[in-house]
XYZ file of C-alpha atoms in Angstrom:
404
model
C 19.318 -0.108 21.630
C 17.015 -0.724 24.578
C 19.213 1.314 26.842
C 19.121 4.375 24.353
C 15.342 4.082 24.284
C 15.169 4.140 28.037
C 17.366 7.158 28.196
C 15.127 8.912 25.631
C 11.990 8.051 27.550
C 13.460 9.466 30.871
C 14.190 12.768 29.114
C 10.676 12.865 27.786
C 9.158 12.341 31.224
C 11.356 14.942 32.909
C 10.249 17.496 30.191
C 6.417 16.901 30.501
C 4.309 19.685 31.929
C 1.687 18.747 34.665
C -1.640 20.323 35.584
C -1.715 23.289 37.877
C -4.675 24.248 40.130
C -5.032 28.010 40.156
C -5.901 29.639 43.527
C -9.721 29.660 44.201
C -10.337 27.486 41.159
C -13.126 24.902 41.566
C -11.550 21.617 42.220
C -14.398 19.475 40.803
C -14.175 21.456 37.519
C -10.409 21.081 37.554
C -10.624 17.292 38.061
C -13.302 17.024 35.304
C -11.045 18.903 32.930
C -8.195 16.456 33.700
C -10.447 13.551 32.931
C -11.626 15.011 29.653
C -8.180 15.663 28.546
C -6.942 12.175 29.355
C -9.977 10.706 27.590
C -9.226 12.704 24.475
C -5.648 11.577 24.716
C -6.583 7.940 24.910
C -9.007 8.269 22.083
C -6.532 10.007 19.768
C -4.098 7.031 20.373
C -6.814 4.439 19.897
C -5.752 0.947 18.872
C -6.069 0.452 15.005
C -7.188 -3.041 13.907
C -4.340 -4.424 11.830
C -5.573 -7.628 10.348
C -7.416 -10.702 11.392
C -4.433 -12.789 11.049
C -1.243 -10.505 10.970
C 0.937 -13.433 9.810
C 4.563 -12.297 8.888
C 3.973 -8.756 10.084
C 6.111 -8.844 13.232
C 9.402 -9.305 11.373
C 8.700 -6.397 8.953
C 7.585 -4.231 11.898
C 10.929 -4.966 13.613
C 12.951 -4.215 10.406
C 11.427 -0.922 9.810
C 11.581 0.207 13.403
C 15.289 -0.738 13.704
C 16.591 0.234 10.249
C 14.453 3.206 9.225
C 12.478 4.901 12.014
C 15.264 5.096 14.497
C 13.192 6.410 17.333
C 16.250 7.170 19.505
C 17.274 10.166 17.428
C 16.025 13.656 17.540
C 16.129 14.335 13.949
C 12.903 14.599 11.795
C 12.598 11.630 9.528
C 10.354 10.927 6.540
C 10.127 7.152 5.826
C 8.366 5.652 2.954
C 6.645 2.161 2.776
C 6.535 0.906 -0.720
C 4.883 -1.952 -2.404
C 2.278 -3.246 -4.813
C -1.534 -3.265 -3.917
C -2.417 -5.909 -1.322
C 1.007 -6.567 -0.035
C 0.280 -5.135 3.485
C 1.533 -1.575 3.559
C -1.533 -0.190 5.505
C -1.332 -3.081 7.925
C 2.224 -2.391 8.611
C 1.492 1.393 9.008
C -1.236 0.551 11.635
C 1.085 -1.815 13.551
C 3.702 0.938 13.698
C 0.960 3.402 14.988
C -0.123 0.815 17.676
C 3.480 0.373 18.769
C 4.663 3.962 19.028
C 1.927 6.640 18.694
C 1.705 7.067 22.507
C 5.407 8.257 22.630
C 4.560 11.404 20.596
C 3.268 14.800 21.690
C 0.759 14.688 18.858
C -0.148 12.051 16.333
C -2.403 11.591 13.383
C -3.246 8.614 10.952
C -4.715 9.773 7.617
C -6.134 6.776 5.789
C -7.045 6.398 2.116
C -5.504 9.732 1.146
C -5.829 9.067 -2.495
C -9.539 8.493 -2.295
C -10.157 11.467 -0.054
C -8.089 13.837 -2.020
C -10.135 13.193 -5.244
C -13.327 14.392 -3.642
C -14.547 18.024 -3.540
C -12.153 20.128 -1.539
C -10.506 16.873 -0.552
C -7.060 18.179 0.299
C -8.415 20.931 2.351
C -10.617 18.551 4.269
C -7.558 16.444 4.904
C -5.763 19.489 6.319
C -8.773 20.123 8.482
C -8.786 16.570 9.814
C -5.061 16.819 10.463
C -5.611 19.993 12.518
C -8.383 18.400 14.563
C -6.465 15.175 15.263
C -3.353 17.084 16.414
C -5.345 18.880 18.886
C -7.122 15.556 19.892
C -10.553 16.711 18.855
C -10.451 19.709 21.305
C -10.378 22.213 18.374
C -11.649 22.187 14.818
C -11.008 24.845 12.035
C -12.594 25.597 8.697
C -9.642 26.303 6.344
C -10.152 28.456 3.357
C -7.619 27.182 0.904
C -4.705 24.765 0.567
C -2.078 27.539 0.858
C -3.767 28.884 4.122
C -3.881 25.231 5.342
C -0.195 24.822 4.827
C 0.636 27.866 6.809
C -1.583 26.779 9.667
C -0.014 23.277 9.741
C 3.502 24.608 9.661
C 2.647 26.936 12.508
C 1.078 24.382 14.834
C 3.449 21.547 14.171
C 6.668 23.365 14.142
C 7.337 22.957 17.874
C 5.604 19.603 18.370
C 7.032 16.018 18.405
C 4.698 14.527 15.888
C 3.851 11.073 14.481
C 2.168 11.587 11.111
C 1.117 8.558 8.961
C -0.070 9.316 5.468
C -1.668 6.092 3.996
C -2.318 5.556 0.311
C -0.454 8.456 -1.229
C -0.504 8.601 -5.017
C 0.467 12.169 -5.925
C 3.197 14.566 -4.912
C 0.583 17.310 -4.223
C -0.817 15.331 -1.343
C 2.611 15.337 0.258
C 3.277 19.079 -0.508
C -0.081 19.841 1.113
C 0.188 17.712 4.267
C 3.897 17.226 4.997
C 5.799 19.612 2.732
C 9.197 19.366 4.393
C 10.996 18.172 7.469
C 11.171 21.718 8.951
C 7.419 21.785 9.335
C 7.765 19.503 12.268
C 9.416 19.585 15.722
C 12.507 17.566 16.769
C 12.052 13.810 16.945
C 9.012 13.764 14.576
C 8.340 10.812 12.235
C 6.285 11.123 9.076
C 5.436 7.739 7.484
C 4.117 7.550 3.899
C 2.570 4.394 2.284
C 2.577 4.287 -1.550
C 2.899 2.278 -4.736
C 5.152 4.870 -6.333
C 8.933 4.988 -5.743
C 9.412 8.209 -7.668
C 6.912 10.011 -5.662
C 9.139 9.319 -2.550
C 12.272 10.205 -4.244
C 10.842 13.528 -5.602
C 9.767 14.529 -2.163
C 13.109 13.813 -0.658
C 12.074 11.043 1.713
C 14.911 9.988 3.968
C 14.584 6.243 3.638
C 12.210 3.757 2.073
C 11.193 0.361 3.329
C 10.202 -2.018 0.444
C 7.514 -4.491 1.576
C 8.425 -8.195 1.200
C 6.090 -10.929 -0.031
C 5.434 -13.533 2.470
C 7.759 -16.454 2.601
C 6.361 -20.028 2.036
C 5.740 -20.783 5.732
C 3.886 -17.555 6.481
C 1.944 -17.693 3.225
C 0.781 -21.341 4.090
C -0.235 -20.321 7.577
C -2.205 -17.281 6.533
C -3.953 -19.056 3.777
C -4.822 -22.098 5.951
C -6.127 -19.783 8.798
C -8.672 -18.426 6.331
C -9.457 -21.598 4.373
C -9.569 -24.140 7.200
C -9.481 -21.977 10.433
C -6.226 -24.008 11.208
C -2.538 -23.381 10.624
C -2.273 -26.576 8.493
C -4.141 -27.901 5.466
C -6.853 -30.476 6.002
C -5.929 -33.951 4.779
C -6.663 -34.362 1.046
C -6.315 -30.740 0.120
C -2.551 -30.388 0.117
C -2.162 -30.452 -3.633
C -4.574 -27.627 -4.121
C -3.119 -25.694 -1.327
C 0.386 -25.862 -2.988
C -0.982 -24.658 -6.268
C -2.773 -21.692 -4.648
C 0.389 -20.774 -2.528
C 2.401 -20.763 -5.657
C -0.060 -18.718 -7.641
C -0.583 -16.159 -4.877
C 3.009 -15.346 -4.841
C 3.206 -14.417 -1.193
C 0.562 -11.580 -1.651
C -1.437 -11.322 1.664
C -4.447 -9.915 -0.097
C -4.763 -12.946 -2.468
C -4.158 -15.556 0.216
C -6.796 -13.881 2.326
C -9.418 -13.558 -0.483
C -8.691 -17.129 -1.866
C -8.814 -18.716 1.700
C -12.031 -17.039 2.614
C -13.581 -17.871 -0.783
C -12.793 -21.532 -0.414
C -13.638 -22.124 3.175
C -16.022 -24.941 3.653
C -16.029 -26.067 0.036
C -15.584 -29.464 -1.318
C -12.473 -30.780 -3.100
C -14.250 -30.619 -6.501
C -15.175 -26.964 -5.836
C -11.603 -26.242 -4.897
C -10.363 -27.624 -8.229
C -12.865 -25.718 -10.383
C -12.258 -22.561 -8.342
C -8.511 -22.756 -8.863
C -9.002 -23.210 -12.634
C -11.352 -20.254 -12.700
C -8.953 -18.049 -10.620
C -6.320 -18.469 -13.352
C -8.766 -17.797 -16.162
C -10.781 -14.921 -14.603
C -9.126 -13.148 -11.699
C -11.250 -12.735 -8.520
C -12.982 -9.406 -8.584
C -11.871 -8.314 -5.111
C -8.238 -8.725 -6.127
C -8.767 -7.325 -9.663
C -10.353 -4.131 -8.209
C -7.432 -3.379 -5.930
C -4.538 -4.209 -8.296
C -6.191 -2.428 -11.214
C -6.114 0.883 -9.451
C -2.387 0.994 -10.228
C -3.058 0.269 -13.935
C -5.750 3.062 -14.096
C -3.325 5.661 -12.926
C -0.858 5.074 -15.770
C -0.407 7.091 -18.906
C -1.662 5.622 -22.169
C 1.972 4.646 -23.307
C 2.583 2.977 -19.908
C -0.712 1.031 -20.016
C 0.140 -0.389 -23.481
C 3.695 -1.418 -22.340
C 2.225 -3.003 -19.210
C -0.386 -4.963 -21.209
C 2.362 -6.161 -23.776
C 4.465 -7.432 -20.925
C 1.526 -9.037 -19.211
C 0.572 -10.791 -22.368
C 3.806 -11.594 -24.172
C 7.031 -10.795 -22.280
C 6.675 -11.657 -18.659
C 9.779 -13.523 -17.509
C 10.514 -14.869 -21.114
C 12.774 -12.475 -22.735
C 15.663 -10.368 -21.499
C 15.166 -6.642 -21.317
C 17.411 -5.866 -24.265
C 17.299 -4.160 -27.674
C 14.900 -6.693 -28.984
C 12.166 -5.969 -26.656
C 12.745 -2.165 -26.725
C 12.602 -2.304 -30.595
C 9.268 -4.276 -30.587
C 7.647 -1.922 -28.109
C 9.070 1.159 -29.698
C 7.691 0.083 -33.115
C 4.250 0.429 -31.630
C 4.974 3.986 -30.473
C 4.839 3.089 -26.670
C 7.956 4.797 -25.566
C 9.457 1.891 -23.734
C 12.610 3.693 -22.542
C 10.590 5.891 -20.240
C 7.573 3.598 -19.715
C 9.568 0.518 -18.438
C 11.400 2.421 -15.628
C 8.021 4.017 -14.648
C 6.334 0.605 -14.348
C 9.188 -0.476 -12.197
C 8.880 2.676 -9.942
C 5.163 1.864 -9.543
C 5.843 -1.700 -8.549
C 4.188 -3.187 -11.528
C 7.256 -4.968 -12.816
C 10.691 -5.968 -11.649
C 13.939 -7.145 -13.273
C 15.739 -10.364 -12.198
C 18.830 -11.577 -14.002
C 18.083 -9.198 -16.845
C 14.593 -10.546 -17.384
C 11.289 -8.645 -16.996
C 9.267 -10.122 -14.138
C 5.669 -9.444 -13.314
C 3.714 -10.912 -10.330
C 1.316 -13.642 -11.411
C -1.675 -11.775 -10.226
C -0.499 -8.486 -11.943
C -0.089 -10.424 -15.121
C -3.483 -11.962 -14.969
C -4.951 -8.529 -14.160
C -3.629 -7.097 -17.289
C -4.831 -10.091 -19.332
C -8.363 -9.702 -17.862
C -8.327 -6.060 -18.987
C -7.571 -7.221 -22.551
C -10.244 -9.941 -22.313
C -12.837 -7.352 -21.121
C -12.259 -5.451 -24.367
C -14.599 -7.990 -26.141
C -15.902 -11.011 -24.017
C -17.464 -12.739 -26.971
C -15.129 -11.953 -29.881
C -11.488 -12.521 -29.281
C -10.719 -11.078 -32.596
C -11.900 -7.608 -31.539
C -9.340 -7.495 -28.672
C -6.036 -5.578 -28.934
C -3.903 -8.669 -28.027
C -4.243 -12.490 -28.212
C -2.244 -14.689 -25.753
C -4.460 -17.717 -25.168
C -3.710 -20.447 -27.691
C -7.319 -21.466 -28.236
C -8.274 -17.875 -28.929
C -5.440 -17.506 -31.455
C -6.573 -20.748 -33.214
C -10.130 -19.535 -33.432
C -9.279 -16.182 -34.791
C -6.876 -17.590 -37.426
C -9.214 -20.340 -38.544
C -12.190 -18.084 -38.908
C -10.307 -15.033 -40.225
C -12.119 -12.757 -37.744
C -9.347 -10.228 -37.266
C -7.765 -7.426 -39.337
C -4.957 -6.293 -37.134
C -3.941 -7.704 -33.667
C -1.026 -8.614 -31.546
C -0.494 -12.235 -31.179
C 1.672 -14.315 -28.852
C 3.094 -17.605 -30.469
C 4.659 -18.749 -27.140
């Protein structure tokens, strides 16, 4: 592998064009032009901050580089990075950028594409940003429409070896607008797409997809402790709390970072009360990020998601019984469940529906927010005390109740 990379690097160097001083040209201005060009090159390949503590990232970077990106080949490859919110997709994409951007003739990292594309002329502005970054800030262009932008991008990228990273993609139109097909790009180009939606990658014909892994116990412990104690190990007396938090966070870097930062410098009693609170009312920083996936679902998918979060998570097999229960409510489970799986909101293990602890609690918090003071006014009841209160006081006319 290393020998092949060296061979490719030597070929690249041999093909590089240098600077040529034209006869009678002012040497001082010529040198100044070289300096400016190099400065723009360095700026366009600037280091991107990955994470304060990039624990567990090195192994995932190694896997995607060796198994998916395959830089030693001259084909054009589109590679997806897939996973639920907060699992580290953007961090991995930044680590890739820092490792290989300098090897490409042109490069561009477009962040938060979902957010930017929803603003006025969002997709056109992204096309303009792509154009500017490809030329390292030496040129800018006002694009009239998406279609004209597509033609311009295809024309300027067709002969260039490009690294393009599209971060936070949530709609196929974004890909059609910025990286419509492999033949838009020159030989050896790599297009990396981070998303929470498997179907989006499939529909766009992405060559391969890297599925983000949750942190293992060792890495999760180290990441949490670095934030909670500024050390790699727990402080004496806090071990039992740490174990509970590691288990609850389920290897999600976002949660481990948020919980650790929130608990830093607090007493044991504060740790205990905070842990109880996390399980009853999700931390708002985690809720906000995870809920964006829920907000993008159809109404049928939202209802199936909430039913699984409140009643079916890990308890029942995905069989005709669950399908009939969900179908009786008109939620179209045969299409909704596969969509939830594609969006990294549920998984299936040994025939059982599985949902991450934090996704489950995010769903339950959505139901709780329907009526904070009156459980009987909520669409679903899953907490036994709420069920008892509603049944004893006869405060509900129609509701779904979990008797587990």
